[in-house]
Short mmCIF file of C-alpha atoms and ligand atoms in Angstrom, two decimals:
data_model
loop_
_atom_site.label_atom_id
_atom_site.label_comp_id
_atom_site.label_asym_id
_atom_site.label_seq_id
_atom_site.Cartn_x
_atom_site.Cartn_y
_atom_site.Cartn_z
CA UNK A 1 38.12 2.81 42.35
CA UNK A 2 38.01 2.19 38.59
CA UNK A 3 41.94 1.75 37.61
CA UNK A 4 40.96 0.71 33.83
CA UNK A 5 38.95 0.84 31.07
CA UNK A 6 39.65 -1.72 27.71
CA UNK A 7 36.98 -2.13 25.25
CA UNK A 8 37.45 -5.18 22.97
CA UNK A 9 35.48 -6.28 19.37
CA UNK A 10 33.12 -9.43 20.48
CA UNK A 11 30.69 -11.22 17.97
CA UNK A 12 26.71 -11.30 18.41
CA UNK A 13 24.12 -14.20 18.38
CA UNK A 14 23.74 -12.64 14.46
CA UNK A 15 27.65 -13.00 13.49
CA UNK A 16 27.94 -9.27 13.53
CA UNK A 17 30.59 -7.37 15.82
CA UNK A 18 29.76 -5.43 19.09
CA UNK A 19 31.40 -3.97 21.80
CA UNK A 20 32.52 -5.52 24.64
CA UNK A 21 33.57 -3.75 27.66
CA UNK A 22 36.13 -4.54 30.66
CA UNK A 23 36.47 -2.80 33.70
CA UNK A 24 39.37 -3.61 36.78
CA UNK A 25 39.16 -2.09 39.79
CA UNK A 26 42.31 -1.24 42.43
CA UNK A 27 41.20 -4.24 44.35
CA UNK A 28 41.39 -6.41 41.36
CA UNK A 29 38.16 -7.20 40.99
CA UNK A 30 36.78 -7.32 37.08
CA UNK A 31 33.40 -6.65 35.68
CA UNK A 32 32.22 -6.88 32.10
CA UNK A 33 29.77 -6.10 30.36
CA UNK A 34 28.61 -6.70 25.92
CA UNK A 35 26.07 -4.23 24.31
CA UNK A 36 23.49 -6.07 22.46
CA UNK A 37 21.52 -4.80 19.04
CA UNK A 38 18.14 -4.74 17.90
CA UNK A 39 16.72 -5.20 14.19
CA UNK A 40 13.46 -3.28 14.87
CA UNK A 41 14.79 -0.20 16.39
CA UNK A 42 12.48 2.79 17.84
CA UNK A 43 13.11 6.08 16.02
CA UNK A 44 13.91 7.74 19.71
CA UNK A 45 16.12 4.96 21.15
CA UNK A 46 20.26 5.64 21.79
CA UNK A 47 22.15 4.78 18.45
CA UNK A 48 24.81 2.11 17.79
CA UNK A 49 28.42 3.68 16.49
CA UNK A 50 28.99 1.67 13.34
CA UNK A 51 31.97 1.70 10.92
CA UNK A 52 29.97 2.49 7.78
CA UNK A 53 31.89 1.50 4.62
CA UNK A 54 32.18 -2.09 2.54
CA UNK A 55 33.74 -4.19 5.68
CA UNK A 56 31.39 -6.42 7.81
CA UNK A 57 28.66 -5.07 6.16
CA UNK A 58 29.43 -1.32 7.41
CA UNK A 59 28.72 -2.97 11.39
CA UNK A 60 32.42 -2.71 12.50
CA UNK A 61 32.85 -1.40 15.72
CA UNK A 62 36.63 0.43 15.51
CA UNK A 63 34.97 3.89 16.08
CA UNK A 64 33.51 2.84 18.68
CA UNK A 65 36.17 0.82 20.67
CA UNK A 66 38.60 3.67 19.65
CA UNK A 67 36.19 6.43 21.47
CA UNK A 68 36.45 3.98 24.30
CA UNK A 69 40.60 4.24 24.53
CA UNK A 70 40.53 7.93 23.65
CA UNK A 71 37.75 9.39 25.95
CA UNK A 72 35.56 7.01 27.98
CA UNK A 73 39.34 5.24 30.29
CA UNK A 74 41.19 8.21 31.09
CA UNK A 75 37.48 10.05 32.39
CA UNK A 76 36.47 7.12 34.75
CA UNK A 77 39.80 6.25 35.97
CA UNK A 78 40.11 7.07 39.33
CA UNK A 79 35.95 7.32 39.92
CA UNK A 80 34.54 5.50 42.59
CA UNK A 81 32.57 2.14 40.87
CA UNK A 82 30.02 2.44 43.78
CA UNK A 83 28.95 5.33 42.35
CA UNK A 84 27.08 4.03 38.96
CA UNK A 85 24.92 7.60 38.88
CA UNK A 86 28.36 9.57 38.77
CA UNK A 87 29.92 6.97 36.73
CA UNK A 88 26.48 7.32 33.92
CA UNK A 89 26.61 11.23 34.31
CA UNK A 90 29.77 11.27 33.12
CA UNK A 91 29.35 9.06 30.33
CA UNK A 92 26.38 11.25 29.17
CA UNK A 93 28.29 14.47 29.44
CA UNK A 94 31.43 13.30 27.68
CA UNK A 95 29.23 11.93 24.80
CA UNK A 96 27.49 15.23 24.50
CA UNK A 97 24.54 14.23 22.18
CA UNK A 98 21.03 13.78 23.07
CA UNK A 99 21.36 10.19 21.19
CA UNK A 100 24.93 8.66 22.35
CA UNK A 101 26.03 9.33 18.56
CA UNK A 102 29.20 10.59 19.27
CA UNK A 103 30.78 7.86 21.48
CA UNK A 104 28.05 5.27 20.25
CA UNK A 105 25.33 3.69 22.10
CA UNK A 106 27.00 0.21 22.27
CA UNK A 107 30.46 1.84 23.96
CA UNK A 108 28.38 3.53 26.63
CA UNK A 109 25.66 1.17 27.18
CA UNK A 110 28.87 -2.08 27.19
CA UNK A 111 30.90 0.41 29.81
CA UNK A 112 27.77 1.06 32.27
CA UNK A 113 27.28 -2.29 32.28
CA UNK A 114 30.79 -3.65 33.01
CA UNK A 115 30.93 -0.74 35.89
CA UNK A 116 28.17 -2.43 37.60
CA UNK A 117 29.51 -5.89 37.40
CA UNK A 118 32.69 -4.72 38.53
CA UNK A 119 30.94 -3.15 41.58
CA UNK A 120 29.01 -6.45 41.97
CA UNK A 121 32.56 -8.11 41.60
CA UNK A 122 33.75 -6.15 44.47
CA UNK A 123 31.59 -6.51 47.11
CA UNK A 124 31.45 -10.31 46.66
CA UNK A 125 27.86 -10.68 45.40
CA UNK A 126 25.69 -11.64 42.71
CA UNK A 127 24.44 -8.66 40.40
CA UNK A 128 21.00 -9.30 41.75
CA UNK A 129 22.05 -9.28 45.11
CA UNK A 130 23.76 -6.22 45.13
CA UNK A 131 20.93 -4.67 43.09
CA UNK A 132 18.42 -5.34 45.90
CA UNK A 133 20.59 -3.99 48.83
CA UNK A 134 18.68 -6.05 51.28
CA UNK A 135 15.08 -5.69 49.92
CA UNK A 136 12.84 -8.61 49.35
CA UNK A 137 12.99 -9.53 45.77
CA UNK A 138 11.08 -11.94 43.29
CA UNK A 139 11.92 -13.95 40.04
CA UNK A 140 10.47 -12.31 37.11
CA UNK A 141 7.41 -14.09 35.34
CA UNK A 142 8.90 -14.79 31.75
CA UNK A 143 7.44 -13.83 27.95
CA UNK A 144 8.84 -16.24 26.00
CA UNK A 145 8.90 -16.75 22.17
CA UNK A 146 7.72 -19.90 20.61
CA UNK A 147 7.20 -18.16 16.91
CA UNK A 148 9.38 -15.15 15.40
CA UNK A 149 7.86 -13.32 12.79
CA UNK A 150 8.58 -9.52 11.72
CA UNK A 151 11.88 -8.24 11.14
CA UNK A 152 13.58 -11.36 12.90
CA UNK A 153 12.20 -13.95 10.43
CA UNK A 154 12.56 -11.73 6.99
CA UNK A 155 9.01 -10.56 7.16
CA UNK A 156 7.19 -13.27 6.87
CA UNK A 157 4.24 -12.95 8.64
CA UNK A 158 3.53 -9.11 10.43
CA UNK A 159 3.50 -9.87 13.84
CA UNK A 160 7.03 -10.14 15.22
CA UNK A 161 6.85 -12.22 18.35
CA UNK A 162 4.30 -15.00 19.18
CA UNK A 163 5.26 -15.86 22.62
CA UNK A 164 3.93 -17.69 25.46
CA UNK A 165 3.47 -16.30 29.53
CA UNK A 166 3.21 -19.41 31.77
CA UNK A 167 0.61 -18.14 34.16
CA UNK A 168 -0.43 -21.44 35.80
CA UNK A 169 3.72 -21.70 37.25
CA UNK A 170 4.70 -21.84 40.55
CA UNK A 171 8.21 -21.01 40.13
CA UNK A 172 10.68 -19.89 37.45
CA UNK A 173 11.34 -23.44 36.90
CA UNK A 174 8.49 -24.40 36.35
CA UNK A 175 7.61 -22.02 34.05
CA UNK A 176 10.45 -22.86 31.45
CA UNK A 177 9.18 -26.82 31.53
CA UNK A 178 6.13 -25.86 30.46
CA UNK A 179 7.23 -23.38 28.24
CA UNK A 180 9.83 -25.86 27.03
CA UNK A 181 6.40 -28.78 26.54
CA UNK A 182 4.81 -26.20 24.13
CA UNK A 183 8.12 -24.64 21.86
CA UNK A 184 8.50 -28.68 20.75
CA UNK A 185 4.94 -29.48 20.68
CA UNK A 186 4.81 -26.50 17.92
CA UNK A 187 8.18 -27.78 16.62
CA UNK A 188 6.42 -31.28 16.54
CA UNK A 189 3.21 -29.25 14.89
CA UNK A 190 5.24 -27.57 12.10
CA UNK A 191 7.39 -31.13 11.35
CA UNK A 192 4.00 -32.95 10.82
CA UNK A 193 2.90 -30.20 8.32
CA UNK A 194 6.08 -30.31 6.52
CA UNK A 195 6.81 -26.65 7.54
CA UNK A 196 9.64 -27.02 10.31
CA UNK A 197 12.41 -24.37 8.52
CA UNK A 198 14.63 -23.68 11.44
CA UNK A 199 14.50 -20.71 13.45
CA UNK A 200 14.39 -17.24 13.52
CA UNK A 201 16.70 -14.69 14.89
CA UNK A 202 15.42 -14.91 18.82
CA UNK A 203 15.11 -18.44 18.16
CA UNK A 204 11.12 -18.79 17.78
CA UNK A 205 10.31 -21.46 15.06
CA UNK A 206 10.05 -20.19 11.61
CA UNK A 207 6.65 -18.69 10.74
CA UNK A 208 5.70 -20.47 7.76
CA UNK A 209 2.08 -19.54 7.59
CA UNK A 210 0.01 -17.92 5.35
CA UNK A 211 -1.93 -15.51 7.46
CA UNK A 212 -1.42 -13.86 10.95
CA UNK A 213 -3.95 -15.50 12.34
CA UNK A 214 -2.98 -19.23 11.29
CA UNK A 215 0.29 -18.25 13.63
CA UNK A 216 -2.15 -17.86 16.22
CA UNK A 217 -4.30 -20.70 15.95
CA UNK A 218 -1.04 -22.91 15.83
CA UNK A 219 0.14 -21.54 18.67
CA UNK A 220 -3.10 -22.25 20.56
CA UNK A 221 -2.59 -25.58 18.90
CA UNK A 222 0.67 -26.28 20.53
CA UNK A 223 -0.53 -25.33 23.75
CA UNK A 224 -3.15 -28.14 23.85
CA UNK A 225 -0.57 -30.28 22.04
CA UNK A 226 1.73 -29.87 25.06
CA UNK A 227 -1.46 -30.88 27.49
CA UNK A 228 -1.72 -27.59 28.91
CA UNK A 229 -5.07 -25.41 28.88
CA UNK A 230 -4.69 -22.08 27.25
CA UNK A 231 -5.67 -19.07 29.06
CA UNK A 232 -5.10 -21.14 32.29
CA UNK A 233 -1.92 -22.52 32.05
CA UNK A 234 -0.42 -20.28 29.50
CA UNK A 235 -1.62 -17.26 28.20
CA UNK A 236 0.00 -15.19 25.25
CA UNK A 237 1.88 -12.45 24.82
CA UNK A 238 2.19 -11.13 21.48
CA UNK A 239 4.83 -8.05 20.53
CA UNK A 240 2.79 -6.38 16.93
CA UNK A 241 5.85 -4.03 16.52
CA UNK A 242 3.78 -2.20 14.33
CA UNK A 243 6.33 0.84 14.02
CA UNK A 244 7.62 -2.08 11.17
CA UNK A 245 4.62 -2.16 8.61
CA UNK A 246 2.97 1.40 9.79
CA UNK A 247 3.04 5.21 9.28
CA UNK A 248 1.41 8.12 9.44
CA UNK A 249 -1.74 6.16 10.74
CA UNK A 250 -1.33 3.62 7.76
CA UNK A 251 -0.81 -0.10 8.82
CA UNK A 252 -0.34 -2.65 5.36
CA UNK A 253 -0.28 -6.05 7.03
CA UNK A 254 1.58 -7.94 4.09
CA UNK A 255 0.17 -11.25 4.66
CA UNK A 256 -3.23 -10.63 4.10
CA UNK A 257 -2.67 -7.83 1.71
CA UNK A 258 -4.74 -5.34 2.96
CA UNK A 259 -4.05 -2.09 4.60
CA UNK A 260 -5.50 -0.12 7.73
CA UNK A 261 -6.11 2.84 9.14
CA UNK A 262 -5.44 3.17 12.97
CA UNK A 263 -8.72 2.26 13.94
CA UNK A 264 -8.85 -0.67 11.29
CA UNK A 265 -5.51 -2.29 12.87
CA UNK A 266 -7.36 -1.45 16.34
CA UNK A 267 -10.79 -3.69 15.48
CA UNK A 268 -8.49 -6.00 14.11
CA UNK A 269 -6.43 -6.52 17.96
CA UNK A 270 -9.53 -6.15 20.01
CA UNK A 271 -11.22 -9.27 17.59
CA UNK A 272 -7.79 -11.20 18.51
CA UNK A 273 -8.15 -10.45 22.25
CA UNK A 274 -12.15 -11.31 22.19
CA UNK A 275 -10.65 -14.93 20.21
CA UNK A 276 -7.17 -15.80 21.74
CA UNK A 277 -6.05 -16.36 25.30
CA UNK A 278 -3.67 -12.90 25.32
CA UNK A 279 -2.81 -11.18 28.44
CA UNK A 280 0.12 -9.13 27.10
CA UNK A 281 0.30 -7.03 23.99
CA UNK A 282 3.02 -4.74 22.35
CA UNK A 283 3.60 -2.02 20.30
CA UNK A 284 -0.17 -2.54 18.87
CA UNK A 285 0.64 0.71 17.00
CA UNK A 286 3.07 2.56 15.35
CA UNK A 287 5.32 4.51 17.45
CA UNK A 288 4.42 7.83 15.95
CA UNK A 289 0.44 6.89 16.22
CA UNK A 290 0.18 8.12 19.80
CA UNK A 291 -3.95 8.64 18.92
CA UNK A 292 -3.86 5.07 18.22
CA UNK A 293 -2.37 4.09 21.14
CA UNK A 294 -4.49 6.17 23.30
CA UNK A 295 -7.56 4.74 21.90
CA UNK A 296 -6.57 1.40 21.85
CA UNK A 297 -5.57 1.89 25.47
CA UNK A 298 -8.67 3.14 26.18
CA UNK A 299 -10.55 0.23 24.73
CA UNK A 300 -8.45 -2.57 26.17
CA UNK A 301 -6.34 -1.74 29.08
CA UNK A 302 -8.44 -2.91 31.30
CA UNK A 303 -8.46 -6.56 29.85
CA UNK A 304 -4.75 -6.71 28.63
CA UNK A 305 -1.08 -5.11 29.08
CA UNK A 306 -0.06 -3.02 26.55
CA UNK A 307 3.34 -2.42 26.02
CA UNK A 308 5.55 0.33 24.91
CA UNK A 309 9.01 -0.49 23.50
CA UNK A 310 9.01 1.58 20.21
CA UNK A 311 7.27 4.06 21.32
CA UNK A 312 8.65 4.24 24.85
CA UNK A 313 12.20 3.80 24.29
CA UNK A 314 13.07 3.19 27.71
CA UNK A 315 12.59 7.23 28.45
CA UNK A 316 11.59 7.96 31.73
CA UNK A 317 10.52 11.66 30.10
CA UNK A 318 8.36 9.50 27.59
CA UNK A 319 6.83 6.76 30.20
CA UNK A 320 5.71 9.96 32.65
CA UNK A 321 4.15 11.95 29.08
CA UNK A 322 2.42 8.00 28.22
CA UNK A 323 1.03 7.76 31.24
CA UNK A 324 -0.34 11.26 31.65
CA UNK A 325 -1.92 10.66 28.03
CA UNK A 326 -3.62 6.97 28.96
CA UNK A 327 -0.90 5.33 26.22
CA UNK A 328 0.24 1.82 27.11
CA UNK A 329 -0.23 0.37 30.62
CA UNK A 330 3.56 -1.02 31.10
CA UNK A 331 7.12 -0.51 29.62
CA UNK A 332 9.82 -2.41 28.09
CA UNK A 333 13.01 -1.93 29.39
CA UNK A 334 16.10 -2.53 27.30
CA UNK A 335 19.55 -0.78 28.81
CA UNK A 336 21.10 -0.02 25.37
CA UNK A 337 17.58 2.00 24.45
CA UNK A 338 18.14 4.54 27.31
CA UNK A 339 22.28 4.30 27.06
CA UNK A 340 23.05 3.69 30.28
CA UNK A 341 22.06 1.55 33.90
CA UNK A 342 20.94 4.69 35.53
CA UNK A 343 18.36 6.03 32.59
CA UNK A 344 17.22 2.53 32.32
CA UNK A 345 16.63 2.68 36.58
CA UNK A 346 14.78 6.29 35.48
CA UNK A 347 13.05 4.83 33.43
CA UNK A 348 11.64 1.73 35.80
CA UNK A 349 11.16 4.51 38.61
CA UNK A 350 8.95 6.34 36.49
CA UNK A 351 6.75 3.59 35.25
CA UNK A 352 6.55 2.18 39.05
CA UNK A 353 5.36 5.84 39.81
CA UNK A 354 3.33 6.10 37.17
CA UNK A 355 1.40 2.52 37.91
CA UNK A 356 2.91 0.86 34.86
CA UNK A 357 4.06 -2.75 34.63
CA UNK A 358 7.75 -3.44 33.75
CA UNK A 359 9.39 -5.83 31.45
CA UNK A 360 13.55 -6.08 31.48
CA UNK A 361 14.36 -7.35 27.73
CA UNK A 362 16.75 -7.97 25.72
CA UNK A 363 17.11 -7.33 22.23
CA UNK A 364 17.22 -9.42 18.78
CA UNK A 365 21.13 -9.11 18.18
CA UNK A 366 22.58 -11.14 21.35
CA UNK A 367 25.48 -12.88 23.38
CA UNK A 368 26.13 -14.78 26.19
CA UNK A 369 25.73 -11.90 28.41
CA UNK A 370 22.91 -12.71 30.86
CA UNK A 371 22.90 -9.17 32.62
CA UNK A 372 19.28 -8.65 32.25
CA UNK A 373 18.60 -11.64 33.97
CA UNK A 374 20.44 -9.46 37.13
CA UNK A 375 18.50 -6.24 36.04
CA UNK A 376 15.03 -7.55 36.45
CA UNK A 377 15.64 -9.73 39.60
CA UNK A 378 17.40 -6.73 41.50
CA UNK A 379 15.32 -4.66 40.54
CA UNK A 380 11.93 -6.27 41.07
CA UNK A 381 10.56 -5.85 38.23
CA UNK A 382 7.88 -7.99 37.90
CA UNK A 383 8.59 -9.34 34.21
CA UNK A 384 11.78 -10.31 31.74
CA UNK A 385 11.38 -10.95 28.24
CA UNK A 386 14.53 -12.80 26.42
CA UNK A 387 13.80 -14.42 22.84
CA UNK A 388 12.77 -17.87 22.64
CA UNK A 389 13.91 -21.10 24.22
CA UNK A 390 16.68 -22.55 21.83
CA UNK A 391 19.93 -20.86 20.26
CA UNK A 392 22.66 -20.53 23.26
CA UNK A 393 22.01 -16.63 23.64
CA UNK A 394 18.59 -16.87 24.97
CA UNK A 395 19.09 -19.90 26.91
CA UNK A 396 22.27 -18.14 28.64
CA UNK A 397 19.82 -16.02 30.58
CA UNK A 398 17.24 -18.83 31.26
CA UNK A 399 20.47 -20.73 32.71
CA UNK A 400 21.13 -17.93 34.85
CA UNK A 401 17.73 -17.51 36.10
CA UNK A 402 18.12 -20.79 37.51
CA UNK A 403 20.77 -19.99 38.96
CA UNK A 404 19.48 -17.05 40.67
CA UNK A 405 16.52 -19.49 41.79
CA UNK A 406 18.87 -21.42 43.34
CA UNK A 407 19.35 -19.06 46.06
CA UNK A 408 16.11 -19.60 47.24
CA UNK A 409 14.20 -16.85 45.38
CA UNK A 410 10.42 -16.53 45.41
CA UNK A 411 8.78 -16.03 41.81
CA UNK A 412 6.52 -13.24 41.19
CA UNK A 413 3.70 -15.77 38.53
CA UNK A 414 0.57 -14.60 37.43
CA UNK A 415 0.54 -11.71 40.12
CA UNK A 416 3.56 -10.02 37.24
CA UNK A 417 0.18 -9.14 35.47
CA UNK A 418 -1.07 -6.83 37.79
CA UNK A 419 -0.76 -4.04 37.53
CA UNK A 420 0.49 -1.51 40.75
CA UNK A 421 -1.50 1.24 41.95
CA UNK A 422 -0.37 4.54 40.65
CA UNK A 423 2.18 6.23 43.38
CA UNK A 424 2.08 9.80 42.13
P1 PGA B 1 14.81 -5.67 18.47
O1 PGA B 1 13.36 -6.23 18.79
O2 PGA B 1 15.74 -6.08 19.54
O3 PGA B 1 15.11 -6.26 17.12
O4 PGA B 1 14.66 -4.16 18.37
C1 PGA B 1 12.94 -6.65 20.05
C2 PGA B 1 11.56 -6.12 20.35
O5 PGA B 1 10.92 -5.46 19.49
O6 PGA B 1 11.07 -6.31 21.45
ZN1 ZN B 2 9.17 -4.89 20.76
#
């Protein structure tokens, strides 16, 4: 049984505070659990309780860790930890809103999370482990970033996340070497053109470029440069986010200056899929151009993934209303969209119903906490998307993959792609 609830301030991969959560049981045993933060945040997704005001830029979490003292510890003392459905009900209830706004997103979504390592904690086993409860589970087949773009890198190209799926891997290890050969082979690209600037906030290299599709052809570039064949031994995966430069059915790509309609931004996608190795692509449209997404779906889900994050929220009510439409063929799934463990579950037992593909993620604002890691292992879910490979946040997670290799998992590869055959 839960005997108590502390919420401390903790700082993010972005210097900002967030909540961090601790839970101790009767038996002793101690779970935690740290609420990340996104940058490009869907319209429909749980919201963050924030300060406001001139300190730490408005982002102090007192409200928040004071809601957390006052409400959240004295109503889950005494609950079974076991129980992470009754534990999540009552989090919901005692919040009250249909967004998380009065308690915050990032007090409930840090608490669920600490309740299920505690619960982890106390029956002696790995997060993953206990996720499974005895079923046969795989490693997830990593998207991972080699160029940031979009709101993480100050706009400067459109597209937010250039990344790179290692389909030609055997194992999860095996897929981060190779992954590792290309990030420095484009590091080694951008050096030689006198363009290496750092990194941006998941870590990707700096987009300097000058149009969205020189990002591309570098990144194909960097494949070959790391001796690896694109489209056989790494694909890409490429998150548009276009809920950040489109409304209302208008798209203005900043980079090349011009602007779009839907089906302008759509002939502009299927030209990239007909000319780049992509398997995998994201929020192609704005999360309020369901049209868009329908047609685009229409016109390419056969050939590729498409992903909802924006759009889907990690909403079970959403993913069952996308698929019914023909929007997206697969779902992001990030635990402080939904609010809590068991609306993020909801939400992956509604796209597996539905014959989606599912991606555990984590968000732009980090920390060392490598939950997801746990999330998409025990859970099965085919795919896990984390940021790039450099900056301690992300690699905290590709660390603890290992980890969870160790134990002798089998890795899901290429076969992540697939998708499942609709259940319902
Ligand atoms: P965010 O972006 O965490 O900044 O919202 C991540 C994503 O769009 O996948
Ligand atoms: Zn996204």
């Amino acid at each position: 049984r839960i005997k108590d609830v502390r919420g401390r301030q903790v700082w993010d991969s972005r210097g900002w505070p967030t909540v961090e959560v601790e839970v101790t049981l009767d038996t002793g045993a101690v779970g935690r659990g740290i609420a990340p933060a996104g940058a490009s945040r869907g319209a429909h997704e749980a919201v963050e309780l924030r300060d406001g005001g001139a300190l730490l830029g408005g982002k102090g979490v007192r409200t928040a860790l004071a809601g957390i003292e006052r409400d959240i510890a004295p109503a889950l003392v005494g609950l079974p930890v076991s129980d992470q459905a009754r534990i999540d009900r009552t989090l919901i209830d005692l919040d009250g809103t249909p967004n998380r706004s009065r308690l915050g997103g990032n007090a409930v979504v840090a608490t669920s999370m600490a309740a299920l390592n505690a619960a982890a904690a106390d029956a002696g086993l790995p997060l993953w482990r206990h996720l499974a409860e005895g079923r046969p589970v795989r490693l997830p087949l990593p998207q991972i970033q080699i160029f940031g773009g979009g709101a993480h890198a100050g706009r400067r190209i459109d597209i937010q996340d250039l990344m790179v799926i290692a389909t030609g891997a055997g194992s999860f290890g095996q897929a981060l070497e190779m992954t590792a050969e290309v990030y420095h082979s484009a590091g080694r690209i951008m050096a030689g053109r006198g363009l290496l600037q750092g990194v941006a906030d998941e870590g990707g290299w700096w987009p300097a470029f000058d149009t969205n599709e020189e990002a591309l052809d570098t990144l194909v570039r960097a494949i070959e440069g790391a001796g690896l064949v694109p489209g056989e031994d790494v694909c890409i995966a490429l998150d548009i986010a276009a809920s950040e430069f489109g409304r209302n059915g208008r798209y203005r790509l900043g980079l090349e200056g011009v602007e779009y309609d839907s089906d302008g931004l759509c002939a502009v996608l299927l030209d990239w899929l007909d000319r780049y190795p992509i398997v995998s692509i994201e929020d192609p449209l704005a999360e309020d151009d369901e049209a868009g997404l329908v047609a685009f779906t229409r016109a390419a889900g056969t050939r590729v993934q498409i992903v909802g994050d924006d759009y889907l929220v990690t909403d079970a009510r959403r993913v069952e209303a996308a698929a019914a439409k023909g929007a997206c063929n697969a779902v992001l799934l990030k635990p402080n969209q939904a609010g809590t463990i068991t609306e993020t579950q909801d939400a992956l037992a509604a796209a597996k119903a539905a014959g989606f593909n599912t991606i555990v993620s984590a968000r732009s604002g980090e920390t060392e906490d490598a939950i997801i890691v746990h999330l998409s292992t025990g859970w099965n879910a085919g795919q896990l998307k984390v940021g790039s490979f450099a900056r301690s946040e992300r690699m905290a997670k590709w660390n603890e993959a290992i980890r969870v290799e160790s134990a002798g998992l089998p890795f899901f590869g290429r076969s992540a792609l697939q998708r499942p055959t609709r259940s319902t």
